Short mmCIF file of C-alpha atoms in Angstrom, two decimals:
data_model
loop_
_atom_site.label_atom_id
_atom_site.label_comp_id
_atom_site.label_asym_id
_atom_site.label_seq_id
_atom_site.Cartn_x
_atom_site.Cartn_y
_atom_site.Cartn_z
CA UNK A 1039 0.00 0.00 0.00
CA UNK A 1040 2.74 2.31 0.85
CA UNK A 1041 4.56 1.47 -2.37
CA UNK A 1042 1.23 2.66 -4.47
CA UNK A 1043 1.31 5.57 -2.07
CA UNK A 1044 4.80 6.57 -2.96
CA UNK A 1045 4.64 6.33 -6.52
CA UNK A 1046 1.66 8.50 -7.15
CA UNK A 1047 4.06 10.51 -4.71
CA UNK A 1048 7.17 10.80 -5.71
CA UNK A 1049 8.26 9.55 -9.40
CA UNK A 1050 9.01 11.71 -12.05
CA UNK A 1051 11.18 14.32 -13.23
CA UNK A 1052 11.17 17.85 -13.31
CA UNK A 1053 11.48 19.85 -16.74
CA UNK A 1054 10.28 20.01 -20.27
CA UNK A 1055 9.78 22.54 -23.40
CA UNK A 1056 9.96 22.59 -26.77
CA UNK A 1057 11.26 25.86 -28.95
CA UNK A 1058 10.25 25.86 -32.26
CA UNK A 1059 9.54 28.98 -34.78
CA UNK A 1060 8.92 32.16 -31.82
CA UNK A 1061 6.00 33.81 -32.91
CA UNK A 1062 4.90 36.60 -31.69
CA UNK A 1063 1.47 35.68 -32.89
CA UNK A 1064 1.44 32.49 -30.24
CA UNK A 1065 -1.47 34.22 -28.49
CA UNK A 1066 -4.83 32.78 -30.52
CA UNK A 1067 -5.55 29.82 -32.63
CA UNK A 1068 -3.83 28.78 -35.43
CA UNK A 1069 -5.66 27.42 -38.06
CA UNK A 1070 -4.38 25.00 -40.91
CA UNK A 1071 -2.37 26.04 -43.50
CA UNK A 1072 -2.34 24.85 -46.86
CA UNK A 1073 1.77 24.20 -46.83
CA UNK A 1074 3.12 20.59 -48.05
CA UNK A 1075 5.17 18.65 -45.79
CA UNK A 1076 6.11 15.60 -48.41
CA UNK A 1077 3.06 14.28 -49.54
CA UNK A 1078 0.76 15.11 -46.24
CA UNK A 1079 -0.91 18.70 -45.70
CA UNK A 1080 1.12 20.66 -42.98
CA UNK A 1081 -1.14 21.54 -39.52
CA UNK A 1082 -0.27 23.93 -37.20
CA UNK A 1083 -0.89 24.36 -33.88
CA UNK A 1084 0.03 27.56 -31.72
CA UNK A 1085 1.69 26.37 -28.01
CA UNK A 1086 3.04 28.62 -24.98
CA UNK A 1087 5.93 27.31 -22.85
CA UNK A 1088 8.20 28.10 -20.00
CA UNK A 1089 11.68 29.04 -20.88
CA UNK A 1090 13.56 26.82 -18.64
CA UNK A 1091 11.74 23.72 -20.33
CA UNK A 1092 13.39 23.73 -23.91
CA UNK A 1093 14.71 20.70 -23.56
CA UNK A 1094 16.37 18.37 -26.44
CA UNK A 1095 13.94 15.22 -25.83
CA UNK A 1096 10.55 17.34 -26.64
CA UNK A 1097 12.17 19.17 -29.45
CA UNK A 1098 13.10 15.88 -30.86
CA UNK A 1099 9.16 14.93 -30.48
CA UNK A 1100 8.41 18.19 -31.87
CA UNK A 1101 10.75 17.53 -34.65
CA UNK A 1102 9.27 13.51 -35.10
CA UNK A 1103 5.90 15.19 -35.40
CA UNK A 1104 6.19 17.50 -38.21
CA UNK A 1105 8.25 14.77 -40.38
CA UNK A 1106 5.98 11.86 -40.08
CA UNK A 1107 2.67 13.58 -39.10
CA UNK A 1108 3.35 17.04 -41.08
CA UNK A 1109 1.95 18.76 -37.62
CA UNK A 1110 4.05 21.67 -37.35
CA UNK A 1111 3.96 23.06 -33.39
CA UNK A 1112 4.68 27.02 -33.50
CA UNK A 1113 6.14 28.30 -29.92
CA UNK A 1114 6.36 31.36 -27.94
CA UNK A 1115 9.28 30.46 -25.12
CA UNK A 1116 7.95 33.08 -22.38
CA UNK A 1117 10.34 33.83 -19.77
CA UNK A 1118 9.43 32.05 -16.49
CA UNK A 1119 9.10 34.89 -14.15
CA UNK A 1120 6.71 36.43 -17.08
CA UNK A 1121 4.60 32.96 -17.97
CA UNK A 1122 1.57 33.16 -15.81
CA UNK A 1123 0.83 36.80 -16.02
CA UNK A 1124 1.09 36.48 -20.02
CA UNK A 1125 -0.81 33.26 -19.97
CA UNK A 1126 -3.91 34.46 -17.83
CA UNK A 1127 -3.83 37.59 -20.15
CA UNK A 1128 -4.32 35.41 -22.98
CA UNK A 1129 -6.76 33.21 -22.04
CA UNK A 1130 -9.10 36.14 -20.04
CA UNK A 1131 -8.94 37.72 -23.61
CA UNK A 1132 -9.82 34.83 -25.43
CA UNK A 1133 -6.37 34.45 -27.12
CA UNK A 1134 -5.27 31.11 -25.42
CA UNK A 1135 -3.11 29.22 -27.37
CA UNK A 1136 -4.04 25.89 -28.82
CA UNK A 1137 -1.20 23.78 -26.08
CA UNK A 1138 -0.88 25.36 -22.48
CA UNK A 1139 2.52 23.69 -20.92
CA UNK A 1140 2.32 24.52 -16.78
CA UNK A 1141 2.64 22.14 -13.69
CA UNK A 1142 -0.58 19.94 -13.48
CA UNK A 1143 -2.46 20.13 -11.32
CA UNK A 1144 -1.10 23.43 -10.31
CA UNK A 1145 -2.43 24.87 -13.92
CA UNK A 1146 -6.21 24.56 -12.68
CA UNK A 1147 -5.50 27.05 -10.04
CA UNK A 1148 -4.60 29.08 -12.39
CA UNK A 1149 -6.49 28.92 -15.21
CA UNK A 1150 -10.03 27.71 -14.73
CA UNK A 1151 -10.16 24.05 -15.96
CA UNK A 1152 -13.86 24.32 -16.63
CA UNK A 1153 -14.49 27.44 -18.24
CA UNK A 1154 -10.96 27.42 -20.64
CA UNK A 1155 -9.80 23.93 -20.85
CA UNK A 1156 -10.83 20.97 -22.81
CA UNK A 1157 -11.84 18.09 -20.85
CA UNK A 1158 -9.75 15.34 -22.21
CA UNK A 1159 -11.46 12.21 -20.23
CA UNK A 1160 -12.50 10.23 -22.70
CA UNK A 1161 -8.84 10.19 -24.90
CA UNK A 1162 -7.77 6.29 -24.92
CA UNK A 1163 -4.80 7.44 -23.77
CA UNK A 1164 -6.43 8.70 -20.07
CA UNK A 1165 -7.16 4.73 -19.75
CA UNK A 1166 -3.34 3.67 -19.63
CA UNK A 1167 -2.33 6.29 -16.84
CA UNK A 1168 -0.36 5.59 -14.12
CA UNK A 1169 -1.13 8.53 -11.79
CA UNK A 1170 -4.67 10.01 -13.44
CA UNK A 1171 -4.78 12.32 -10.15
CA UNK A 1172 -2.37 14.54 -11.46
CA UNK A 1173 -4.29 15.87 -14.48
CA UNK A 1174 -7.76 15.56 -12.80
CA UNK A 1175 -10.09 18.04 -11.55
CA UNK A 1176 -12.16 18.26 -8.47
CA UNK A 1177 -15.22 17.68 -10.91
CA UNK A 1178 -13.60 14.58 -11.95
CA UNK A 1179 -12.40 15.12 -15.65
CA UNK A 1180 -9.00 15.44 -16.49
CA UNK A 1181 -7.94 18.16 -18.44
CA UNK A 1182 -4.33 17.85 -18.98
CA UNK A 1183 -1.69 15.46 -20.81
CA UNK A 1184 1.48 14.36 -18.08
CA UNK A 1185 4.74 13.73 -19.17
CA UNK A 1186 5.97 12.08 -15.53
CA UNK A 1187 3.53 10.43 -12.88
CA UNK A 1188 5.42 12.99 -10.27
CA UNK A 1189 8.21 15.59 -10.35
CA UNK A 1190 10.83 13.19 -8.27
CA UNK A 1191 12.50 14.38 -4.67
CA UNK A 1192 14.37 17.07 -3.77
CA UNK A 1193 17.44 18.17 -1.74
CA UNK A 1194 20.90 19.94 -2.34
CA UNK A 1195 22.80 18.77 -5.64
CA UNK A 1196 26.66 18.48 -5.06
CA UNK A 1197 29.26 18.21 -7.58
CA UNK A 1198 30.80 15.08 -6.76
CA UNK A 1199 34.46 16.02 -8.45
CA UNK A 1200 34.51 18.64 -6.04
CA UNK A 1201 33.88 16.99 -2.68
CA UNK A 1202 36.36 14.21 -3.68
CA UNK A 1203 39.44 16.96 -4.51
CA UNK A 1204 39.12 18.94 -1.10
CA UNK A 1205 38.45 15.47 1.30
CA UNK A 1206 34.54 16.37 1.85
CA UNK A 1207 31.91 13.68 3.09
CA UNK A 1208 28.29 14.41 2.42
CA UNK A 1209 27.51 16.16 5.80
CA UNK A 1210 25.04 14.23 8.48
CA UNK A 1211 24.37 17.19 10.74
CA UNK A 1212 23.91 21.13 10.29
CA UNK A 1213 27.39 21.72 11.72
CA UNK A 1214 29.00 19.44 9.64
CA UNK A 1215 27.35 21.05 6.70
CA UNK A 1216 28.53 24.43 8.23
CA UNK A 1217 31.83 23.02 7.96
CA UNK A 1218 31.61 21.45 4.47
CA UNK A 1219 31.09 25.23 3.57
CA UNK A 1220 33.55 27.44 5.32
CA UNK A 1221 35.92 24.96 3.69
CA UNK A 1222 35.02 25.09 0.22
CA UNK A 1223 35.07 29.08 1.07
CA UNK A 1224 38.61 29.06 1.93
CA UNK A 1225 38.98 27.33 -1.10
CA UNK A 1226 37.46 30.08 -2.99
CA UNK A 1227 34.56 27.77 -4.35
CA UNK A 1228 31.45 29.13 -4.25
CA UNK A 1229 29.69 26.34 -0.81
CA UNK A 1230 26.24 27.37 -2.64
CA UNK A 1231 24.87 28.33 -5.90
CA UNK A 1232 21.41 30.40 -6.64
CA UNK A 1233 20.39 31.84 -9.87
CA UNK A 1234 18.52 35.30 -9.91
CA UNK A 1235 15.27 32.55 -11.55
CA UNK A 1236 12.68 33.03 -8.29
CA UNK A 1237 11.33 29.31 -8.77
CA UNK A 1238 15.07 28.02 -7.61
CA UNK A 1239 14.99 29.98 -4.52
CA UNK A 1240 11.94 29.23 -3.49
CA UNK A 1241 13.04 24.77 -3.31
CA UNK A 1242 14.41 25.41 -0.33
CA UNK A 1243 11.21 26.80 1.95
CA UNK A 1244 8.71 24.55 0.05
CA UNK A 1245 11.07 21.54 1.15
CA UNK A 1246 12.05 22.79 4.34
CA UNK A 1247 8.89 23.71 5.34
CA UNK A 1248 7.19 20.30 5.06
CA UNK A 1249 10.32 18.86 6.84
CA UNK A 1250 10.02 21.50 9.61
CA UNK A 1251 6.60 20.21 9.80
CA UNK A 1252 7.78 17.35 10.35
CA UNK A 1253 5.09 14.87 7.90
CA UNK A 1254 2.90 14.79 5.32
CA UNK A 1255 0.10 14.75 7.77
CA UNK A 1256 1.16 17.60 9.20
CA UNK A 1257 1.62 19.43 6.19
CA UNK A 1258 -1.52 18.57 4.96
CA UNK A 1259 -3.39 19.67 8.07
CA UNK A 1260 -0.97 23.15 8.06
CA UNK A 1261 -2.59 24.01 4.57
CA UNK A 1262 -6.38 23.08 5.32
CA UNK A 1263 -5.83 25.22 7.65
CA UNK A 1264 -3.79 28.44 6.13
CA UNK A 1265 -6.72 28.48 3.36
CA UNK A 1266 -9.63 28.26 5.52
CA UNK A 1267 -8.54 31.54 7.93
CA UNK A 1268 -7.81 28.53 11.12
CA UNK A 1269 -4.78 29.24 11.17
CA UNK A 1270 -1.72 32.22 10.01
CA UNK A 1271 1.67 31.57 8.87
CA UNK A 1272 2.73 33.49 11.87
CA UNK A 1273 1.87 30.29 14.04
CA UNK A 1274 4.02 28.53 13.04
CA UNK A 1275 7.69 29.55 13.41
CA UNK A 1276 9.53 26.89 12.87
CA UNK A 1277 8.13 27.96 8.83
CA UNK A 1278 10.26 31.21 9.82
CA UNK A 1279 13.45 29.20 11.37
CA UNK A 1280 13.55 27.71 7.31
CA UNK A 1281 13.31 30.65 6.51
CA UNK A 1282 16.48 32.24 8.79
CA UNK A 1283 18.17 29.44 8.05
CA UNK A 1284 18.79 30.04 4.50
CA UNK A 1285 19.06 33.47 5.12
CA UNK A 1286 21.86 33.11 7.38
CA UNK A 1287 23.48 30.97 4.26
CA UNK A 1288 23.59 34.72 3.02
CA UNK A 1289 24.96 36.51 5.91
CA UNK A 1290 28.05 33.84 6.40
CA UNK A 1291 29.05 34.44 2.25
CA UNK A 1292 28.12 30.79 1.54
CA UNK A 1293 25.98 32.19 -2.13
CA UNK A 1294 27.60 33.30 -4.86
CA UNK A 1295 27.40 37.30 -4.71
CA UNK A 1296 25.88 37.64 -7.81
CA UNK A 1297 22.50 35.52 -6.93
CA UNK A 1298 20.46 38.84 -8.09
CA UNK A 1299 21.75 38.80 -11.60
CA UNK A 1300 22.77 34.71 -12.24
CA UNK A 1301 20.75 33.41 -14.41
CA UNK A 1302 19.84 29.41 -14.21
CA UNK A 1303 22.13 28.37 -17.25
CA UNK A 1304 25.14 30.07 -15.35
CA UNK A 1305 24.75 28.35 -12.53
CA UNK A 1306 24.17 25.20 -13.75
CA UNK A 1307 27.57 25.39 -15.78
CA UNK A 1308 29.35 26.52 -12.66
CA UNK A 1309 27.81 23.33 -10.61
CA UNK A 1310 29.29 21.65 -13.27
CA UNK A 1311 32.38 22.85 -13.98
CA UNK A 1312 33.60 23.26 -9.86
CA UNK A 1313 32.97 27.24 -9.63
CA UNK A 1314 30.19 26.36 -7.01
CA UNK A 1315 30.12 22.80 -5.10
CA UNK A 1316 25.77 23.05 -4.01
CA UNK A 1317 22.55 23.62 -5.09
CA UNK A 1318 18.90 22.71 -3.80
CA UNK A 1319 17.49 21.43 -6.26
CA UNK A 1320 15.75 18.76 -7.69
CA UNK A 1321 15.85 15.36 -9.76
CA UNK A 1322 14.76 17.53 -12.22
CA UNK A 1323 17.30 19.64 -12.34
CA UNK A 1324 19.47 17.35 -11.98
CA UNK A 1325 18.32 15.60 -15.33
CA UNK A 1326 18.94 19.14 -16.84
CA UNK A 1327 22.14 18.89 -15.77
CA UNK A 1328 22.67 15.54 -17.55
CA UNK A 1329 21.03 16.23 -20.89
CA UNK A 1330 23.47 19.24 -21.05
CA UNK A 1331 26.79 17.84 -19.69
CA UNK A 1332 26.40 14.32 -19.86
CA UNK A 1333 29.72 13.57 -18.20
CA UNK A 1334 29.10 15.55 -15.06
CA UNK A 1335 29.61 13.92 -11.45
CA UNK A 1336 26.34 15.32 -10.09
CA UNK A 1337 24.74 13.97 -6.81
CA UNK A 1338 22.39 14.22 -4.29
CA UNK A 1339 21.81 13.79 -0.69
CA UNK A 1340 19.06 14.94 1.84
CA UNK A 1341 19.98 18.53 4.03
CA UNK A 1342 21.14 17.73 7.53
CA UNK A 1343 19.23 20.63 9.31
CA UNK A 1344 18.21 20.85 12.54
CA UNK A 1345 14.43 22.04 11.55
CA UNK A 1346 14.43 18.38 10.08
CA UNK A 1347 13.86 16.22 13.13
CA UNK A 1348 12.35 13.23 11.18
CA UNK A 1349 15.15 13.33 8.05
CA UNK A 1350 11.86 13.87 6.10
CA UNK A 1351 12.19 13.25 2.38
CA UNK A 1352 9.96 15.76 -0.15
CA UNK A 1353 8.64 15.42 -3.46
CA UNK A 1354 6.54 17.96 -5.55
CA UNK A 1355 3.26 15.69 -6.29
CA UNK A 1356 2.63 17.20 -10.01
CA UNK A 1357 3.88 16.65 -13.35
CA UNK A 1358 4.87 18.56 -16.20
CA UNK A 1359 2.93 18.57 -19.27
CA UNK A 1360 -0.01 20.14 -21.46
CA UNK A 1361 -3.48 21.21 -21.57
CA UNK A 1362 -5.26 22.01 -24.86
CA UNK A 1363 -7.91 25.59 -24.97
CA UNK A 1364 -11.15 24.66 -24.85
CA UNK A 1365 -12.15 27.19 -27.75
CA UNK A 1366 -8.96 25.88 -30.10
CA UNK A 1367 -10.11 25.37 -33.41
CA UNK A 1368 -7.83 23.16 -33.81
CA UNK A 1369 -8.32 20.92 -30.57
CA UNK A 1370 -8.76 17.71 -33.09
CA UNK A 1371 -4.90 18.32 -34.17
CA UNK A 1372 -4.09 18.91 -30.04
CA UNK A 1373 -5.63 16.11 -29.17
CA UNK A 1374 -3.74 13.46 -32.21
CA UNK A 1375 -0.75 15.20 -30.64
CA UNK A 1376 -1.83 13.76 -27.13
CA UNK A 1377 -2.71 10.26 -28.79
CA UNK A 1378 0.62 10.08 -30.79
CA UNK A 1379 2.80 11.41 -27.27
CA UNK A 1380 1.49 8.92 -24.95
CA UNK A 1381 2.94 5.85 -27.05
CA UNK A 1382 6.78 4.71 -26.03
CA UNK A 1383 8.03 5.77 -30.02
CA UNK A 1384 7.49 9.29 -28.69
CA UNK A 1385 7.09 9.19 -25.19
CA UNK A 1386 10.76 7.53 -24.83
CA UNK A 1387 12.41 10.34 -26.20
CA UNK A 1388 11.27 13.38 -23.56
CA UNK A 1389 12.91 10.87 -21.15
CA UNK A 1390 16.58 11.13 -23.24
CA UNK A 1391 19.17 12.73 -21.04
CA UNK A 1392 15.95 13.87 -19.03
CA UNK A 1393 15.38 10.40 -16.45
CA UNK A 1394 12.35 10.31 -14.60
CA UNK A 1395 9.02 8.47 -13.59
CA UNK A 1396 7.15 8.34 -17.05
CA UNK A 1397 3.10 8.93 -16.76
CA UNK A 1398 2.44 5.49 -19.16
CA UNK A 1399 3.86 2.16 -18.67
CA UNK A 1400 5.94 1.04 -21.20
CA UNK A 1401 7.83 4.20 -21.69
CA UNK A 1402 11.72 4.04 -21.00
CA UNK A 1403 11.98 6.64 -18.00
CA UNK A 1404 15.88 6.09 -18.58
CA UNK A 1405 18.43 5.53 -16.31
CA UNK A 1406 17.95 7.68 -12.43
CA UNK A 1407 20.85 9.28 -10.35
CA UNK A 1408 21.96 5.98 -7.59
CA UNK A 1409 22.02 8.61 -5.04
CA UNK A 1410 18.48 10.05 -6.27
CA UNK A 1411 17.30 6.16 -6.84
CA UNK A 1412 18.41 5.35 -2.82
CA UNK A 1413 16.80 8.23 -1.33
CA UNK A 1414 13.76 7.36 -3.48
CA UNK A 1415 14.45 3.66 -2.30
CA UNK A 1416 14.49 4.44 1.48
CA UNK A 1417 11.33 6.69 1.75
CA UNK A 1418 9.60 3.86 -0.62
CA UNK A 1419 10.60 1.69 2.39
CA UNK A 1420 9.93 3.46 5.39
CA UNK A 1421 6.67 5.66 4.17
CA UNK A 1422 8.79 8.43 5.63
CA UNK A 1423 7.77 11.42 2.58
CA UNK A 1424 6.33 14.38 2.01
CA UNK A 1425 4.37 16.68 -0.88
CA UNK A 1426 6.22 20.14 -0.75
CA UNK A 1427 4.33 22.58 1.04
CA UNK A 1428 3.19 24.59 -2.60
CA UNK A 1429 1.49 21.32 -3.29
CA UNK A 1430 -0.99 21.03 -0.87
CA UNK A 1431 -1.46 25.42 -1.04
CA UNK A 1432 -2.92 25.16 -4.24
CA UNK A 1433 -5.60 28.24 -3.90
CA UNK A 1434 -3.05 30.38 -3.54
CA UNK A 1435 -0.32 29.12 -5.64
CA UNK A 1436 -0.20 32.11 -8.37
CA UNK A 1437 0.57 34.45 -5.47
CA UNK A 1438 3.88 32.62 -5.04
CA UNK A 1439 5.77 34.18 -8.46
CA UNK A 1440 4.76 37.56 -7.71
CA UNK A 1441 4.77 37.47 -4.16
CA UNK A 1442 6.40 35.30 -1.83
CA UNK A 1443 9.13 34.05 -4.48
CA UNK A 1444 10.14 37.33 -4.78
CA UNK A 1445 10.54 37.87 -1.22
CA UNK A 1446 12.99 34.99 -0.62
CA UNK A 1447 15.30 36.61 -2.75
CA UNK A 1448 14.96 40.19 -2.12
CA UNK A 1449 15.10 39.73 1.56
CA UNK A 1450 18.82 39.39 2.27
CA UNK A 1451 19.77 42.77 0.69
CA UNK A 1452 16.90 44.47 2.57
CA UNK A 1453 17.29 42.82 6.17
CA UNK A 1454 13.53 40.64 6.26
CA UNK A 1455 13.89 37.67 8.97
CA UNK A 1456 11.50 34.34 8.35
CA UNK A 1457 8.91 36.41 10.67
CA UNK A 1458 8.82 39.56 8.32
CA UNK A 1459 8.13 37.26 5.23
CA UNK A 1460 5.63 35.38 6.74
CA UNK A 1461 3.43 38.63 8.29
CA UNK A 1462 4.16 40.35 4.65
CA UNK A 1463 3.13 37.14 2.96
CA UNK A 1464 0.02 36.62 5.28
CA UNK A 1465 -1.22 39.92 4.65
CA UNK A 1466 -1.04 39.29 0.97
CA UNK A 1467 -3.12 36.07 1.38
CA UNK A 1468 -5.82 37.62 3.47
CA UNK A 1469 -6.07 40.42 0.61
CA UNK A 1470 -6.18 37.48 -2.29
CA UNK A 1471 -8.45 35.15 -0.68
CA UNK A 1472 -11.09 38.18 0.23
CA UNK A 1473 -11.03 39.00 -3.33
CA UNK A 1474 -11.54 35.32 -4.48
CA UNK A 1475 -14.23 35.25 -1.79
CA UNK A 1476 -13.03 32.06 -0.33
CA UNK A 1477 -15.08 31.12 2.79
CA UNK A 1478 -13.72 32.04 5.68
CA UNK A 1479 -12.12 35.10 4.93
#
C-alpha cells in the first residue's frame, strides 16, 4: 500500500519545453495552413511554454511530429518569471493558445479548468495512466496530458568532483554542513549556488517547510488550515526558522554574490564545472544537468538541518505537461498530438538525457541518479515522505511568483527575517483570498 502511495508521490522528473519557430502571434488559434510537408498537408498548432523547459527530448518529439505527421507546433518560449501573467492575459482575452505547458495540477488554479480547458477524459490514452490524479479536476475530468507520474525528490545537488578533490563527506548534521562550507570558502569555491530565476529559490522553503513540519500529515493539516482563515503563517515559526536558516546561508558568504543577476544556465555550468560545489534542487534539475553535460559527477543527498527532526524526504506531487484551450479550433490536431505522445516511439524520447518516472507504462523513464534512486528507495521503504508545502497550497499558488518568491530573494539585501516574510506574505493572502471570496475570509 505504501509502495502505491509513494509512486503516485514521488516519481518523475522535473522539466520540459519545446522551442520551435517564436512567434509573436502564439497568443490565438492557429488554423491550418495549406503548406506541403512531403506528400501530407502541414497543420499547425500555436503552443506557450516556460523558458527553462526547452529541452532536447521534446524538441526531438516536436521535430518527429512535423516529419511523419506534417503537424508543425509554433512556440512562444515566455520567460518564467513572465509565464503566468502572459498566460492568464491570454486566455481572459480569449487568445489562449491551442497547447498550455504549466505544472498539473497546479495549472487549474490558475487557469479555470472548466471554463478554458478541454476536458480530455474520454482520450484512450487517459485509460493507460499511471497517476490520473495529477491531471484531474475536483469535478472529476482530467484536463491535462502528463509527461511524468510525479516531479521526483528534492534536496541539495553536489558536484561530486569537487567533494572528492578537497576530502569532503556528504555532511550528516547542520554543523558538519557548516563546515563542508567554510571549507570550500577558503577554497574560494562558491559552498552554494542560486540563480537570480525566483522558482530556484523558493526549493528550499517549500522543502524545508514540510520537513520542519515534520510529515505529510502535518503538512496537509498546516494548509487546510492556512486556506480556511484557522490558522496564520505566523503560528508557526519553525516555517520562519527555514526561513532564517537560508538566510543566514547569506549573511556567512556561503551564495555566490551575484545571486540577483545569475541566471539558471550560469549556474548550472558553474555546478558543473567546480565554480560552485551546491545547489537545492531537484531530480529535475538534476536531469537538466545531464542532458546538457552528460559527463558531469552530479549527486544528491538529503539537508542535515536541525528544523528536520524526522530526516523527512519531499517530493513535488505534479507533473509537467499540457493542456489544450477549450475554444482551439484546432483541438482535433491537439488532441492526435496527445494520442501520438502517450505511445513509447514518442514518449521515450522526452525521457533522453531527461530520467524520470514516465506517466504510461511502457515508456523508458531512462536511467535515475543511484544517489536520487536510494533516497527514493528508502522513503519507498519506510513511508517516511512528504508533498512540498506549494502542493498542498494550491488556492493560492499564483501568489507565489509575484509574491512570496520574490521575497525569498529580495530579503537578504533588505534585512527581512522568516517572521517579516511570513506577516508580509500573510497579509497578501488575506487580501487574495477576500477577493476570491473564499469562505472564511
Amino acid at each position: 500500500m505504501k509502495k502505491k502511495k509513494l509512486l503516485k508521490v514521488l516519481s518523475g522528473v522535473c522539466v520540459v519545453t519545446m522551442s520551435l519557430v517564436m512567434l509573436s502571434g502564439c497568443g490565438g488559434n492557429s488554423t491550418d495552413s495549406d503548406g506541403q510537408t512531403g506528400k501530407q498537408e502541414t497543420r499547425k498548432v500555436s503552443a506557450m511554454v516556460q523558458q527553462s523547459r526547452n529541452y532536447k527530448g521534446l524538441q526531438k518529439m516536436v521535430d518527429k511530429l512535423e516529419e511523419e505527421e506534417g503537424i508543425v507546433i509554433d512556440m512562444q518560449i515566455v520567460p518564467d518569471d513572465q509565464y503566468v501573467n502572459l498566460l492568464q492575459m491570454k486566455v481572459n482575452s480569449g487568445e489562449a493558445p491551442d497547447m498550455i505547458d504549466y505544472n498539473l495540477p497546479y495549472l487549474f488554479e490558475t487557469v479555470n479548468p472548466e471554463e478554458h480547458l478541454a476536458d480530455l477524459s474520454g482520450e484512450e490514452w487517459t485509460n493507460e495512466l499511471l497517476n490520473p490524479d495529477l491531471v484531474t479536476y475536483e469535478d472529476g475530468k482530467i484536463y491535462g496530458f502528463p509527461f511524468q507520474s510525479g516531479s521526483g525528490i528534492t534536496g541539495m545537488l553536489y558536484n561530486k568532483t569537487v567533494f572528492e578533490e578537497n576530502n569532503l563527506e556528504i555532511p550528516t548534521t547542520s554543523a558538519e554542513f557548516d563546515e563542508v562550507c567554510t571549507v570550500l570558502k577558503e577554497k574560494g569555491i562558491s559552498p552554494l549556488l542560486l540563480p537570480s530565476d525566483t522558482w530556484v529559490p523558493q526549493i528550499w522553503m517549500s522543502s524545508g517547510w514540510a520537513q520542519a513540519l515534520g510529515s505529510m500529515e502535518a503538512t496537509k493539516e498546516f494548509a487546510e488550515k492556512i486556506q480556511s482563515n484557522q490558522a496564520k503563517l505566523t503560528d508557526y515559526p519553525e516555517l520562519a526558522e527555514v526561513i532564517d536558516n537560508y538566510l543566514n546561508m547569506f549573511e556567512k558568504g556561503y551564495f555566490n554574490e551575484d545571486y540577483l543577476t545569475a541566471s539558471y544556465d550560469d549556474i548550472l555550468e558553474r555546478l558543473v564545472n567546480g565554480e560552485g560545489a551546491m545547489m537545492m534542487g531537484s531530480m529535475g534539475i538534476m536531469s537538466t544537468i545531464k542532458g546538457t553535460f552528460p559527463d558531469a559527477q552530479i549527486g544528491m543527498f538529503n539537508c542535515p538541518f536541525d528544523f528536520d527532526k524526522n530526516d523527512l524526504v519531499v517530493s513535488g506531487q505534479f507533473t509537467i505537461g499540457f493542456a489544450a484551450s477549450k475554444d482551439s479550433k484546432n483541438l482535433d490536431t491537439v488532441k492526435e498530438i496527445f494520442d501520438l505522445w502517450s505511445t513509447p516511439e514518442y514518449a521515450d524520447l522526452w525521457f533522453e538525457g531527461n530520467a524520470g518516472f514516465p506517466a504510461f507504462d511502457g515508456v523508458n523513464g531512462g536511467e535515475v541518479n543511484p544517489e536520487v534512486k536510494a533516497m527514493y528507495d528508502e522513503a519507498l521503504e519506510s513511508g517516511n515522505y512528504s508533498g512540498e508545502t506549494n502542493n498542498y497550497l494550491l488556492l493560492i499558488d499564483t501568489l507565489n511568483p509575484t509574491k512570496l518568491w520574490i521575497y525569498y530573494l529580495d530579503a537578504p539585501a533588505k534585512g527581512m527575517t522568516g517572521m517579516d516574510i511570513l506577516e508580509t506574505y500573510q497579509k497578501d493572502i488575506e487580501q487574495f483570498m477576500k477577493e476570491k471570496q473564499v469562505e472564511g475570509f
